[in-house]
Amino acid sequence: MPTLLIVHHTPSPNCQALLEAVVAGATAPEIEGVDVVRRPALSATASDVLAADACLLGTPAAIGYMSGALKHFFDQVYYPCLDATRGRPYGCWVHGGSDVTGAVRAVGSIAGGLGWRAAAAPVTVTGTPSRQDLESCRELGAVLAAGLTD
Ligand SMILES: Cc1cc2nc3c(=O)[nH]c(=O)nc-3n(C[C@H](O)[C@H](O)[C@H](O)COP(=O)(O)O)c2cc1C
């Protein structure tokens, strides 16, 4: 069964709401035959990435960059996964207080270095997530999961 790996750093209720919306989309009943695996960024491993067929990445913005936790994840998996995961579909969501530009750029830069392919536009949210923000996250999860059923 194809596997969608969700790697996230979730340090607050607002971030948790986004994660739950992403997971709800990825595990929607109409999407059958996809195994959805969730891993906090500080516990995700290269083996998790190698065993997956697509990745979803979630992070808060932190001083103009992704969270240290997600950066640590990339530091752990970059070289072990570099050859084996080129072309891998991925997506990301970023939560922040005001300006998530640097965090989005940073995730795209490292994922691009790995040769991963953006399968959806990044979802960015600031402050308390609106209904539309949560729907965008749900859609992000659904798009990545549905892409593995083709
Ligand atoms: C040290 C620190 C740095 C932060 N840097 C940024 C930043 O560069 N851009 C931004 O939009 N939000 C920034 N934030 C806000 C966090 O992204 C935000 O607190 C996190 O997404 C959790 O959201 P919440 O506090 O609304 O639940 C920062 C927060 C902290 C504590």
PDB file of N, CA, C and O in Angstrom, residues 39-83:
ATOM      1  N   ARG A  39       4.440  11.574  12.045  1.00  0.00           N
ATOM      2  CA  ARG A  39       5.631  11.569  12.881  1.00  0.00           C
ATOM      3  C   ARG A  39       5.960  12.995  13.332  1.00  0.00           C
ATOM      4  O   ARG A  39       6.112  13.888  12.489  1.00  0.00           O
ATOM      5  N   PRO A  40       6.117  13.239  14.631  1.00  0.00           N
ATOM      6  CA  PRO A  40       6.682  14.525  15.067  1.00  0.00           C
ATOM      7  C   PRO A  40       8.083  14.677  14.466  1.00  0.00           C
ATOM      8  O   PRO A  40       8.827  13.687  14.353  1.00  0.00           O
ATOM      9  N   ALA A  41       8.428  15.892  14.093  1.00  0.00           N
ATOM     10  CA  ALA A  41       9.689  16.104  13.371  1.00  0.00           C
ATOM     11  C   ALA A  41      10.902  15.605  14.145  1.00  0.00           C
ATOM     12  O   ALA A  41      11.878  15.143  13.547  1.00  0.00           O
ATOM     13  N   LEU A  42      10.827  15.677  15.493  1.00  0.00           N
ATOM     14  CA  LEU A  42      11.997  15.268  16.277  1.00  0.00           C
ATOM     15  C   LEU A  42      12.127  13.754  16.383  1.00  0.00           C
ATOM     16  O   LEU A  42      13.148  13.270  16.881  1.00  0.00           O
ATOM     17  N   SER A  43      11.120  13.003  15.944  1.00  0.00           N
ATOM     18  CA  SER A  43      11.234  11.541  16.000  1.00  0.00           C
ATOM     19  C   SER A  43      11.212  10.895  14.630  1.00  0.00           C
ATOM     20  O   SER A  43      11.404   9.678  14.518  1.00  0.00           O
ATOM     21  N   ALA A  44      10.972  11.665  13.577  1.00  0.00           N
ATOM     22  CA  ALA A  44      10.958  11.086  12.221  1.00  0.00           C
ATOM     23  C   ALA A  44      12.377  10.721  11.805  1.00  0.00           C
ATOM     24  O   ALA A  44      13.338  11.423  12.136  1.00  0.00           O
ATOM     25  N   THR A  45      12.484   9.626  11.079  1.00  0.00           N
ATOM     26  CA  THR A  45      13.799   9.117  10.694  1.00  0.00           C
ATOM     27  C   THR A  45      13.919   8.967   9.177  1.00  0.00           C
ATOM     28  O   THR A  45      12.923   8.995   8.451  1.00  0.00           O
ATOM     29  N   ALA A  46      15.150   8.731   8.746  1.00  0.00           N
ATOM     30  CA  ALA A  46      15.374   8.452   7.327  1.00  0.00           C
ATOM     31  C   ALA A  46      14.616   7.202   6.902  1.00  0.00           C
ATOM     32  O   ALA A  46      14.117   7.136   5.772  1.00  0.00           O
ATOM     33  N   SER A  47      14.509   6.227   7.779  1.00  0.00           N
ATOM     34  CA  SER A  47      13.753   5.010   7.442  1.00  0.00           C
ATOM     35  C   SER A  47      12.292   5.337   7.166  1.00  0.00           C
ATOM     36  O   SER A  47      11.687   4.763   6.253  1.00  0.00           O
ATOM     37  N   ASP A  48      11.733   6.261   7.943  1.00  0.00           N
ATOM     38  CA  ASP A  48      10.349   6.676   7.690  1.00  0.00           C
ATOM     39  C   ASP A  48      10.223   7.261   6.288  1.00  0.00           C
ATOM     40  O   ASP A  48       9.267   6.987   5.559  1.00  0.00           O
ATOM     41  N   VAL A  49      11.184   8.092   5.916  1.00  0.00           N
ATOM     42  CA  VAL A  49      11.121   8.743   4.607  1.00  0.00           C
ATOM     43  C   VAL A  49      11.312   7.714   3.493  1.00  0.00           C
ATOM     44  O   VAL A  49      10.584   7.712   2.494  1.00  0.00           O
ATOM     45  N   LEU A  50      12.266   6.824   3.669  1.00  0.00           N
ATOM     46  CA  LEU A  50      12.535   5.836   2.625  1.00  0.00           C
ATOM     47  C   LEU A  50      11.359   4.890   2.435  1.00  0.00           C
ATOM     48  O   LEU A  50      11.128   4.395   1.324  1.00  0.00           O
ATOM     49  N   ALA A  51      10.590   4.673   3.500  1.00  0.00           N
ATOM     50  CA  ALA A  51       9.451   3.758   3.420  1.00  0.00           C
ATOM     51  C   ALA A  51       8.201   4.428   2.861  1.00  0.00           C
ATOM     52  O   ALA A  51       7.191   3.765   2.637  1.00  0.00           O
ATOM     53  N   ALA A  52       8.268   5.732   2.656  1.00  0.00           N
ATOM     54  CA  ALA A  52       7.089   6.473   2.206  1.00  0.00           C
ATOM     55  C   ALA A  52       7.156   6.736   0.698  1.00  0.00           C
ATOM     56  O   ALA A  52       8.199   6.589   0.062  1.00  0.00           O
ATOM     57  N   ASP A  53       5.993   7.147   0.163  1.00  0.00           N
ATOM     58  CA  ASP A  53       5.903   7.483  -1.261  1.00  0.00           C
ATOM     59  C   ASP A  53       5.679   8.971  -1.480  1.00  0.00           C
ATOM     60  O   ASP A  53       5.825   9.457  -2.604  1.00  0.00           O
ATOM     61  N   ALA A  54       5.285   9.678  -0.438  1.00  0.00           N
ATOM     62  CA  ALA A  54       5.105  11.128  -0.495  1.00  0.00           C
ATOM     63  C   ALA A  54       5.237  11.661   0.924  1.00  0.00           C
ATOM     64  O   ALA A  54       5.037  10.925   1.890  1.00  0.00           O
ATOM     65  N   CYS A  55       5.577  12.942   1.039  1.00  0.00           N
ATOM     66  CA  CYS A  55       5.764  13.553   2.359  1.00  0.00           C
ATOM     67  C   CYS A  55       4.972  14.852   2.466  1.00  0.00           C
ATOM     68  O   CYS A  55       4.938  15.651   1.519  1.00  0.00           O
ATOM     69  N   LEU A  56       4.389  15.048   3.619  1.00  0.00           N
ATOM     70  CA  LEU A  56       3.786  16.329   3.975  1.00  0.00           C
ATOM     71  C   LEU A  56       4.542  16.877   5.169  1.00  0.00           C
ATOM     72  O   LEU A  56       4.802  16.142   6.135  1.00  0.00           O
ATOM     73  N   LEU A  57       4.877  18.151   5.113  1.00  0.00           N
ATOM     74  CA  LEU A  57       5.734  18.759   6.120  1.00  0.00           C
ATOM     75  C   LEU A  57       5.011  19.952   6.735  1.00  0.00           C
ATOM     76  O   LEU A  57       4.525  20.820   6.001  1.00  0.00           O
ATOM     77  N   GLY A  58       4.966  20.000   8.058  1.00  0.00           N
ATOM     78  CA  GLY A  58       4.301  21.109   8.729  1.00  0.00           C
ATOM     79  C   GLY A  58       5.204  21.747   9.753  1.00  0.00           C
ATOM     80  O   GLY A  58       5.857  21.051  10.535  1.00  0.00           O
ATOM     81  N   THR A  59       5.218  23.078   9.767  1.00  0.00           N
ATOM     82  CA  THR A  59       6.113  23.782  10.688  1.00  0.00           C
ATOM     83  C   THR A  59       5.552  25.149  11.047  1.00  0.00           C
ATOM     84  O   THR A  59       4.880  25.779  10.226  1.00  0.00           O
ATOM     85  N   PRO A  60       5.865  25.630  12.247  1.00  0.00           N
ATOM     86  CA  PRO A  60       5.675  27.053  12.513  1.00  0.00           C
ATOM     87  C   PRO A  60       6.855  27.844  11.937  1.00  0.00           C
ATOM     88  O   PRO A  60       7.936  27.274  11.722  1.00  0.00           O
ATOM     89  N   ALA A  61       6.626  29.112  11.680  1.00  0.00           N
ATOM     90  CA  ALA A  61       7.736  30.005  11.333  1.00  0.00           C
ATOM     91  C   ALA A  61       8.478  30.360  12.606  1.00  0.00           C
ATOM     92  O   ALA A  61       7.875  30.547  13.657  1.00  0.00           O
ATOM     93  N   ALA A  62       9.784  30.425  12.513  1.00  0.00           N
ATOM     94  CA  ALA A  62      10.602  30.715  13.691  1.00  0.00           C
ATOM     95  C   ALA A  62      11.786  31.584  13.283  1.00  0.00           C
ATOM     96  O   ALA A  62      12.728  31.092  12.647  1.00  0.00           O
ATOM     97  N   ILE A  63      11.676  32.855  13.608  1.00  0.00           N
ATOM     98  CA  ILE A  63      12.732  33.834  13.299  1.00  0.00           C
ATOM     99  C   ILE A  63      13.077  33.778  11.813  1.00  0.00           C
ATOM    100  O   ILE A  63      14.242  33.679  11.412  1.00  0.00           O
ATOM    101  N   GLY A  64      12.041  33.814  11.013  1.00  0.00           N
ATOM    102  CA  GLY A  64      12.240  33.894   9.569  1.00  0.00           C
ATOM    103  C   GLY A  64      12.656  32.598   8.912  1.00  0.00           C
ATOM    104  O   GLY A  64      13.072  32.610   7.742  1.00  0.00           O
ATOM    105  N   TYR A  65      12.524  31.480   9.610  1.00  0.00           N
ATOM    106  CA  TYR A  65      12.944  30.199   9.049  1.00  0.00           C
ATOM    107  C   TYR A  65      11.926  29.148   9.472  1.00  0.00           C
ATOM    108  O   TYR A  65      10.946  29.451  10.156  1.00  0.00           O
ATOM    109  N   MET A  66      12.136  27.878   9.046  1.00  0.00           N
ATOM    110  CA  MET A  66      11.329  26.789   9.574  1.00  0.00           C
ATOM    111  C   MET A  66      11.740  26.532  11.034  1.00  0.00           C
ATOM    112  O   MET A  66      12.777  27.043  11.493  1.00  0.00           O
ATOM    113  N   SER A  67      10.964  25.721  11.733  1.00  0.00           N
ATOM    114  CA  SER A  67      11.311  25.406  13.125  1.00  0.00           C
ATOM    115  C   SER A  67      12.623  24.629  13.182  1.00  0.00           C
ATOM    116  O   SER A  67      12.988  23.901  12.246  1.00  0.00           O
ATOM    117  N   GLY A  68      13.312  24.763  14.305  1.00  0.00           N
ATOM    118  CA  GLY A  68      14.522  23.977  14.495  1.00  0.00           C
ATOM    119  C   GLY A  68      14.239  22.486  14.403  1.00  0.00           C
ATOM    120  O   GLY A  68      15.071  21.708  13.933  1.00  0.00           O
ATOM    121  N   ALA A  69      13.047  22.091  14.852  1.00  0.00           N
ATOM    122  CA  ALA A  69      12.703  20.661  14.812  1.00  0.00           C
ATOM    123  C   ALA A  69      12.630  20.150  13.382  1.00  0.00           C
ATOM    124  O   ALA A  69      13.151  19.065  13.071  1.00  0.00           O
ATOM    125  N   LEU A  70      11.975  20.904  12.501  1.00  0.00           N
ATOM    126  CA  LEU A  70      11.885  20.423  11.115  1.00  0.00           C
ATOM    127  C   LEU A  70      13.258  20.497  10.442  1.00  0.00           C
ATOM    128  O   LEU A  70      13.617  19.628   9.646  1.00  0.00           O
ATOM    129  N   LYS A  71      14.043  21.518  10.785  1.00  0.00           N
ATOM    130  CA  LYS A  71      15.398  21.589  10.228  1.00  0.00           C
ATOM    131  C   LYS A  71      16.221  20.378  10.689  1.00  0.00           C
ATOM    132  O   LYS A  71      16.985  19.789   9.906  1.00  0.00           O
ATOM    133  N   HIS A  72      16.044  19.995  11.948  1.00  0.00           N
ATOM    134  CA  HIS A  72      16.738  18.814  12.462  1.00  0.00           C
ATOM    135  C   HIS A  72      16.325  17.575  11.668  1.00  0.00           C
ATOM    136  O   HIS A  72      17.181  16.744  11.312  1.00  0.00           O
ATOM    137  N   PHE A  73      15.026  17.457  11.400  1.00  0.00           N
ATOM    138  CA  PHE A  73      14.559  16.335  10.575  1.00  0.00           C
ATOM    139  C   PHE A  73      15.299  16.316   9.240  1.00  0.00           C
ATOM    140  O   PHE A  73      15.850  15.281   8.832  1.00  0.00           O
ATOM    141  N   PHE A  74      15.346  17.455   8.568  1.00  0.00           N
ATOM    142  CA  PHE A  74      16.028  17.490   7.268  1.00  0.00           C
ATOM    143  C   PHE A  74      17.513  17.163   7.419  1.00  0.00           C
ATOM    144  O   PHE A  74      18.086  16.465   6.576  1.00  0.00           O
ATOM    145  N   ASP A  75      18.121  17.657   8.474  1.00  0.00           N
ATOM    146  CA  ASP A  75      19.541  17.361   8.681  1.00  0.00           C
ATOM    147  C   ASP A  75      19.776  15.856   8.820  1.00  0.00           C
ATOM    148  O   ASP A  75      20.786  15.325   8.348  1.00  0.00           O
ATOM    149  N   GLN A  76      18.807  15.180   9.490  1.00  0.00           N
ATOM    150  CA  GLN A  76      18.950  13.738   9.700  1.00  0.00           C
ATOM    151  C   GLN A  76      18.770  12.934   8.422  1.00  0.00           C
ATOM    152  O   GLN A  76      19.429  11.908   8.217  1.00  0.00           O
ATOM    153  N   VAL A  77      17.831  13.376   7.572  1.00  0.00           N
ATOM    154  CA  VAL A  77      17.437  12.516   6.446  1.00  0.00           C
ATOM    155  C   VAL A  77      18.112  12.914   5.131  1.00  0.00           C
ATOM    156  O   VAL A  77      18.070  12.133   4.175  1.00  0.00           O
ATOM    157  N   TYR A  78      18.720  14.080   5.074  1.00  0.00           N
ATOM    158  CA  TYR A  78      19.119  14.621   3.763  1.00  0.00           C
ATOM    159  C   TYR A  78      20.010  13.639   2.991  1.00  0.00           C
ATOM    160  O   TYR A  78      19.631  13.176   1.902  1.00  0.00           O
ATOM    161  N   TYR A  79      21.161  13.329   3.508  1.00  0.00           N
ATOM    162  CA  TYR A  79      22.067  12.459   2.731  1.00  0.00           C
ATOM    163  C   TYR A  79      21.603  11.013   2.660  1.00  0.00           C
ATOM    164  O   TYR A  79      21.700  10.395   1.587  1.00  0.00           O
ATOM    165  N   PRO A  80      21.045  10.444   3.731  1.00  0.00           N
ATOM    166  CA  PRO A  80      20.548   9.064   3.599  1.00  0.00           C
ATOM    167  C   PRO A  80      19.439   8.916   2.547  1.00  0.00           C
ATOM    168  O   PRO A  80      19.265   7.835   1.995  1.00  0.00           O
ATOM    169  N   CYS A  81      18.708  10.002   2.278  1.00  0.00           N
ATOM    170  CA  CYS A  81      17.567   9.904   1.359  1.00  0.00           C
ATOM    171  C   CYS A  81      17.841  10.518  -0.001  1.00  0.00           C
ATOM    172  O   CYS A  81      17.008  10.407  -0.917  1.00  0.00           O
ATOM    173  N   LEU A  82      18.984  11.151  -0.150  1.00  0.00           N
ATOM    174  CA  LEU A  82      19.229  11.961  -1.340  1.00  0.00           C
ATOM    175  C   LEU A  82      19.094  11.170  -2.636  1.00  0.00           C
ATOM    176  O   LEU A  82      18.431  11.607  -3.576  1.00  0.00           O
ATOM    177  N   ASP A  83      19.676   9.999  -2.714  1.00  0.00           N
ATOM    178  CA  ASP A  83      19.629   9.242  -3.967  1.00  0.00           C
ATOM    179  C   ASP A  83      18.282   8.567  -4.181  1.00  0.00           C
ATOM    180  O   ASP A  83      17.807   8.479  -5.315  1.00  0.00           O
TER     181      ASP A  83
END
